Short mmCIF file of C-alpha atoms in Angstrom, two decimals:
data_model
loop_
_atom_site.label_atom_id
_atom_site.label_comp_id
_atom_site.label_asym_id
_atom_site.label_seq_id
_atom_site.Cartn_x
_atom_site.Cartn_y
_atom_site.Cartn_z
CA UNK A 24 -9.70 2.53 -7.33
CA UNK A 25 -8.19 -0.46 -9.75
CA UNK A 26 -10.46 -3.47 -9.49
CA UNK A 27 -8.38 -6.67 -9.69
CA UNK A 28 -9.13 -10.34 -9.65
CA UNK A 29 -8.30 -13.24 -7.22
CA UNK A 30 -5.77 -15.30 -8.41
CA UNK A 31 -4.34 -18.56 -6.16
CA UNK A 32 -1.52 -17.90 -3.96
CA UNK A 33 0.80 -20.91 -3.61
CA UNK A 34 2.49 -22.60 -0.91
CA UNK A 35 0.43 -21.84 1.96
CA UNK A 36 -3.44 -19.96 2.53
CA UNK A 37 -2.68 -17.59 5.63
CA UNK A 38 -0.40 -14.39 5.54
CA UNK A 39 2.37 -14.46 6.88
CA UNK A 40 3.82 -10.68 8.99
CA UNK A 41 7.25 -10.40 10.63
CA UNK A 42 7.69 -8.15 12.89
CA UNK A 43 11.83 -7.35 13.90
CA UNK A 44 13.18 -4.99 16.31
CA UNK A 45 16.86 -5.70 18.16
CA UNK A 46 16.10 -7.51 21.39
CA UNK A 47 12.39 -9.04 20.65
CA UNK A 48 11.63 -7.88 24.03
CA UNK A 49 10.25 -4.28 23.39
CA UNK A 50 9.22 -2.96 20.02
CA UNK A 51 8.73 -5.85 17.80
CA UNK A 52 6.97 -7.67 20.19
CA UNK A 53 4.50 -4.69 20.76
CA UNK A 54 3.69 -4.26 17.25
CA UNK A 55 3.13 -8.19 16.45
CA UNK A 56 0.56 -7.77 19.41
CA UNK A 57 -1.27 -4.90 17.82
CA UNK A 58 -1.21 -5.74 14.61
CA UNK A 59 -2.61 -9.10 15.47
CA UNK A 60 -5.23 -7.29 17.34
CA UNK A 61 -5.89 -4.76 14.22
CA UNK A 62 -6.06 -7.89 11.78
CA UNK A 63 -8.38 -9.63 14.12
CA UNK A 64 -11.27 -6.44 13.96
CA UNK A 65 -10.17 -6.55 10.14
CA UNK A 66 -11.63 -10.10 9.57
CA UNK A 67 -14.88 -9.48 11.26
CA UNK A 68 -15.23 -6.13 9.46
CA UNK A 69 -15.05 -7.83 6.25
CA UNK A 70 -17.60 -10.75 7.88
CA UNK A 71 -14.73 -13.07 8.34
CA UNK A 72 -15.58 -15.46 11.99
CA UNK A 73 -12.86 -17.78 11.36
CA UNK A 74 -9.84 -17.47 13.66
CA UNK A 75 -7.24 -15.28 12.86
CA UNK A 76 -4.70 -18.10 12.25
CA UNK A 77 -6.76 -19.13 9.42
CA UNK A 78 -6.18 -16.26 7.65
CA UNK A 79 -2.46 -14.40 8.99
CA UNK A 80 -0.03 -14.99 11.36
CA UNK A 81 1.78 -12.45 13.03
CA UNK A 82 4.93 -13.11 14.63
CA UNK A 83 8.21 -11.16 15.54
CA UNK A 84 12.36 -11.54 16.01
CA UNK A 85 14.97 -9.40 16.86
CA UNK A 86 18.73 -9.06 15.19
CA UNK A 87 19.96 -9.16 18.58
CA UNK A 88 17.28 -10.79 20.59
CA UNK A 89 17.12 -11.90 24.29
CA UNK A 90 16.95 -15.51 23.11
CA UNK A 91 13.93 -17.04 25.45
CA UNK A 92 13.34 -14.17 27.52
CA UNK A 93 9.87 -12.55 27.99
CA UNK A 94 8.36 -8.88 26.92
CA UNK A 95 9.52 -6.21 29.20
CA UNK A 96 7.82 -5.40 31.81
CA UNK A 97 7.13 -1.71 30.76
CA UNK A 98 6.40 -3.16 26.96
CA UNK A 99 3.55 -5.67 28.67
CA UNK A 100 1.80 -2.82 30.76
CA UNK A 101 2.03 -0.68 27.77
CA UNK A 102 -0.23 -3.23 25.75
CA UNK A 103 -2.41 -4.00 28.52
CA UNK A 104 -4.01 -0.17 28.68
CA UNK A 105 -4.99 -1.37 24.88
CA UNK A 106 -6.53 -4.29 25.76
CA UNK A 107 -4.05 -6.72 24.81
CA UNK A 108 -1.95 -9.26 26.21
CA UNK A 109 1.84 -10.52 26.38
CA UNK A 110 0.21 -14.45 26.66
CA UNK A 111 3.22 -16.87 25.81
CA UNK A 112 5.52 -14.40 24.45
CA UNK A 113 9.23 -15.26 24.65
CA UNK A 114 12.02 -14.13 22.38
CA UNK A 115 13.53 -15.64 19.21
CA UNK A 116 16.86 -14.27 17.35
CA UNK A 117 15.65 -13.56 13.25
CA UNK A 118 16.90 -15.89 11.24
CA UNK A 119 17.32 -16.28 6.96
CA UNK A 120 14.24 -18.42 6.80
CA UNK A 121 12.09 -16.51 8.96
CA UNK A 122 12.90 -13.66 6.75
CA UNK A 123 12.20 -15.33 3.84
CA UNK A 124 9.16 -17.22 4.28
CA UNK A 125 7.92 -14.25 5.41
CA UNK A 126 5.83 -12.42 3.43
CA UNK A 127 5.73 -9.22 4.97
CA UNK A 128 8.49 -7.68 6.97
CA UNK A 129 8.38 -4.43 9.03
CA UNK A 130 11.59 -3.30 10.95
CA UNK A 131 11.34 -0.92 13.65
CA UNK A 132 14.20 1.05 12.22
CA UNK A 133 16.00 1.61 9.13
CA UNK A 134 19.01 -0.06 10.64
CA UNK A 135 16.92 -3.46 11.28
CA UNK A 136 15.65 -3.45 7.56
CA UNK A 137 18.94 -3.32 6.59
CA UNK A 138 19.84 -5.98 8.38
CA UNK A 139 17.30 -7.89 7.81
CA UNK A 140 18.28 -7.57 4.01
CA UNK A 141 22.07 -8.38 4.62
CA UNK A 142 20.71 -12.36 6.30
CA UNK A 143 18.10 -12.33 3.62
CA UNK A 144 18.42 -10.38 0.35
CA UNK A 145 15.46 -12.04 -1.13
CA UNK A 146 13.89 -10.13 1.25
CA UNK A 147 14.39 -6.74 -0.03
CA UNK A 148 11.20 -5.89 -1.67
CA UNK A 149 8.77 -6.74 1.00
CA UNK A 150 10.81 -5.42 4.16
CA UNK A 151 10.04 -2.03 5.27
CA UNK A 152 9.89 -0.08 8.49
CA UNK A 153 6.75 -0.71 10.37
CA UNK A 154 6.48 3.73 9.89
CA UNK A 155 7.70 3.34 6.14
CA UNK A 156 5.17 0.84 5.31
CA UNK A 157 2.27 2.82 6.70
CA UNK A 158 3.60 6.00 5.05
CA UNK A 159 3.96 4.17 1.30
CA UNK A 160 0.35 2.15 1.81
CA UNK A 161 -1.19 5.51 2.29
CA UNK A 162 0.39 7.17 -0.76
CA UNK A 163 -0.46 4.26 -2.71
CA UNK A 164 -4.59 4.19 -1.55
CA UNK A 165 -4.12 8.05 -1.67
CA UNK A 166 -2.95 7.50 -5.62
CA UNK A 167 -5.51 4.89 -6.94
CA UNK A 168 -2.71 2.21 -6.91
CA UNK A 169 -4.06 -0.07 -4.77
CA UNK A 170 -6.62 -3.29 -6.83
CA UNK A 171 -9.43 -4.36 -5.00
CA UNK A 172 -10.59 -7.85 -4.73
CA UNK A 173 -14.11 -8.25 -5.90
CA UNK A 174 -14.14 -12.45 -5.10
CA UNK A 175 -17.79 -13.75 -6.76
CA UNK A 176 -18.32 -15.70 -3.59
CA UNK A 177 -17.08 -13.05 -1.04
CA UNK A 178 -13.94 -12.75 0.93
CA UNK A 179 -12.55 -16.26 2.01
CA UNK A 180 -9.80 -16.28 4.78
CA UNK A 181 -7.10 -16.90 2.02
CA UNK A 182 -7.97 -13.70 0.61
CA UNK A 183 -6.52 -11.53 3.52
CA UNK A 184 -3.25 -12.86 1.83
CA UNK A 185 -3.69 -12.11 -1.70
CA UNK A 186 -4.94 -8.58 -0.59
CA UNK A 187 -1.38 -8.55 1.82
CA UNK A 188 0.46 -9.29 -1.20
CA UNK A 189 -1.12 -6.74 -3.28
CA UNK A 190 -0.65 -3.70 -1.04
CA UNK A 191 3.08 -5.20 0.02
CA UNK A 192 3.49 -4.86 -4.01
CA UNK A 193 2.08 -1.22 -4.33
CA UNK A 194 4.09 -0.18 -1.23
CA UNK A 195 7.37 -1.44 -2.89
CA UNK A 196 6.43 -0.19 -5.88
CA UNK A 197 5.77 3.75 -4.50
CA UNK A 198 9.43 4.01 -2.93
CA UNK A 199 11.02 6.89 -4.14
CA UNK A 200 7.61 8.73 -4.84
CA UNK A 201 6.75 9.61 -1.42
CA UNK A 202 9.79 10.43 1.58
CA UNK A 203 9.47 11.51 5.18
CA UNK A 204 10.24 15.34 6.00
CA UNK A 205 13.28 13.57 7.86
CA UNK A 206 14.96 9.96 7.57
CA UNK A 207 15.16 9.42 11.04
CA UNK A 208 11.03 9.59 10.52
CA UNK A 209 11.02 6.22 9.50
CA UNK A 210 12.10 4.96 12.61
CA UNK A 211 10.53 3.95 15.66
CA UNK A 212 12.53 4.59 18.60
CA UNK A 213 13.91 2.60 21.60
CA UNK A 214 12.05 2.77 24.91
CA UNK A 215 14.28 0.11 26.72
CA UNK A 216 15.81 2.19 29.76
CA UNK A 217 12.24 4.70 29.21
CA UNK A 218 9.65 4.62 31.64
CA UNK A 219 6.03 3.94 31.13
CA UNK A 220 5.09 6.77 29.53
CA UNK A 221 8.53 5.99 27.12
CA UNK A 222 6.93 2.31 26.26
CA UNK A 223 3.24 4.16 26.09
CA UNK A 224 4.66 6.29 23.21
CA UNK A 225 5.87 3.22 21.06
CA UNK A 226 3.01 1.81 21.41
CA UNK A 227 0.94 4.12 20.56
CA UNK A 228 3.21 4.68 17.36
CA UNK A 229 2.95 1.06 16.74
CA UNK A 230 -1.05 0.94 16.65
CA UNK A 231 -1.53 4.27 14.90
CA UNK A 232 0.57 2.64 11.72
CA UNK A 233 -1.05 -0.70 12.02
CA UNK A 234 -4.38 1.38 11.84
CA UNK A 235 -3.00 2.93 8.39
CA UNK A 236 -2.17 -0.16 6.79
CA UNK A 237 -5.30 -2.08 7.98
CA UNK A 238 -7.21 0.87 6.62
CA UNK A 239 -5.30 0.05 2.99
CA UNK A 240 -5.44 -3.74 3.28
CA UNK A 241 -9.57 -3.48 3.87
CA UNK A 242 -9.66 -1.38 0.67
CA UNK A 243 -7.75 -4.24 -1.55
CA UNK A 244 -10.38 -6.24 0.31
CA UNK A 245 -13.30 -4.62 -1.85
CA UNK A 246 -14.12 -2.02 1.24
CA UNK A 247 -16.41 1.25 -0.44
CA UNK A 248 -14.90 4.39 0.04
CA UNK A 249 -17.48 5.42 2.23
CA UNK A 250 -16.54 2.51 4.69
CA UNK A 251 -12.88 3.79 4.30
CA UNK A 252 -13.69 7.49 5.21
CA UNK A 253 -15.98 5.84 7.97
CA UNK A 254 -13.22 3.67 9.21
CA UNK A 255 -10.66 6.48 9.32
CA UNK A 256 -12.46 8.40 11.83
CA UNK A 257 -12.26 5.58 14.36
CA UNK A 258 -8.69 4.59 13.83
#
């Protein structure tokens, strides 16, 4: 693996993840919840006990959203058989500066990204499907590409950013080198009219990618291989 070296990130210490789906009521808000979940196990598996906040905050919009409304129903019991809450949740509509003060941003579909790209083109390079990004980080760990941090005083909280920056980097950069047997593949479907088992489904789509990039983003964060290989057996 590439060794790299901490260098200061500007503007702000925590990382900042946008997650966008069309009516912020179903799949975005599902995979913000697990992914802040997934991040949270990250940070003490790298011996981080400050709060998450510290270190990343997730969030999520929708192109179309229910402006103010809360999670479905469905989405809420869905997250609740993985031990995670819908605590405060209520919709927002995406907006140009979300987008780009964001510095991740994973679309549920391929149709989101792109629209996500038409209110903020600055966006392009760090926007991806939630399945695309997963699919890209693994190539790129799989390849060698990703650095690893090796920080002389050990991983701070700002760190979880530079390490988010560097595998949002190797992920852009390995488009094109790696597709999906099928477009559609990339996509995460719509369970709003689904039953339970519909909303189970996405959400168990949503937490198996957030597993695959957590697994990347604690090898940028100086993670031995055989922690990764350990790790990978309990995602």
């Amino acid at each position: 693996m590439a060794v790299g070296h901490l260098e200061a990130v500007p503007d702000r210490a925590s990382w900042s993840v946008l997650m966008v789906c069309t009516g912020n009521i179903c799949r975005s808000p599902v995979a913000e919840r697990l992914a802040v979940a997934r991040l949270t196990r990250l940070m003490a598996r790298v011996g981080l006990r400050e709060p998450l906040a510290c270190a990343a905050v997730v969030s999520s919009a929708g192109v179309q959203a229910c402006v103010g409304e809360p999670m479905h129903p469905l989405a809420s019991a869905a997250l609740d058989e993985h031990g995670v809450d819908d605590a405060g949740f209520r919709a927002r509509q995406v907006t140009t500066a979300m987008a780009e003060r964001a510095d991740l941003v994973l679309c549920a579909t391929r149709q989101h990204r792109a629209d996500v790209v038409t209110l903020a083109p600055r966006a392009v390079r760090r926007s991806f499907t939630l399945r695309e990004f997963a699919r890209l980080a693994d190539w790129a760990l799989a390849d060698g590409r990703l650095a690893s941090l090796e920080p002389e005083l050990g991983i701070q909280p700002e760190h979880l950013r530079v390490a988010g920056m560097a595998l949002t980097d190797a992920a852009a950069a390995a488009r094109g080198m790696t597709r999906p047997s099928a477009p559609e593949h990339d996509d995460i479907a719509d369970p709003l009219g689904g039953n339970l088992e519909t909303f189970r489904d996405c959400a168990a789509s949503s937490t198996r990618r957030s597993g695959r990039w957590n697994t990347c983003l604690r090898a940028c964060c100086c993670l031995g291989p055989g922690r990764l290989t350990e790790d990978r057996k309990n995602e």
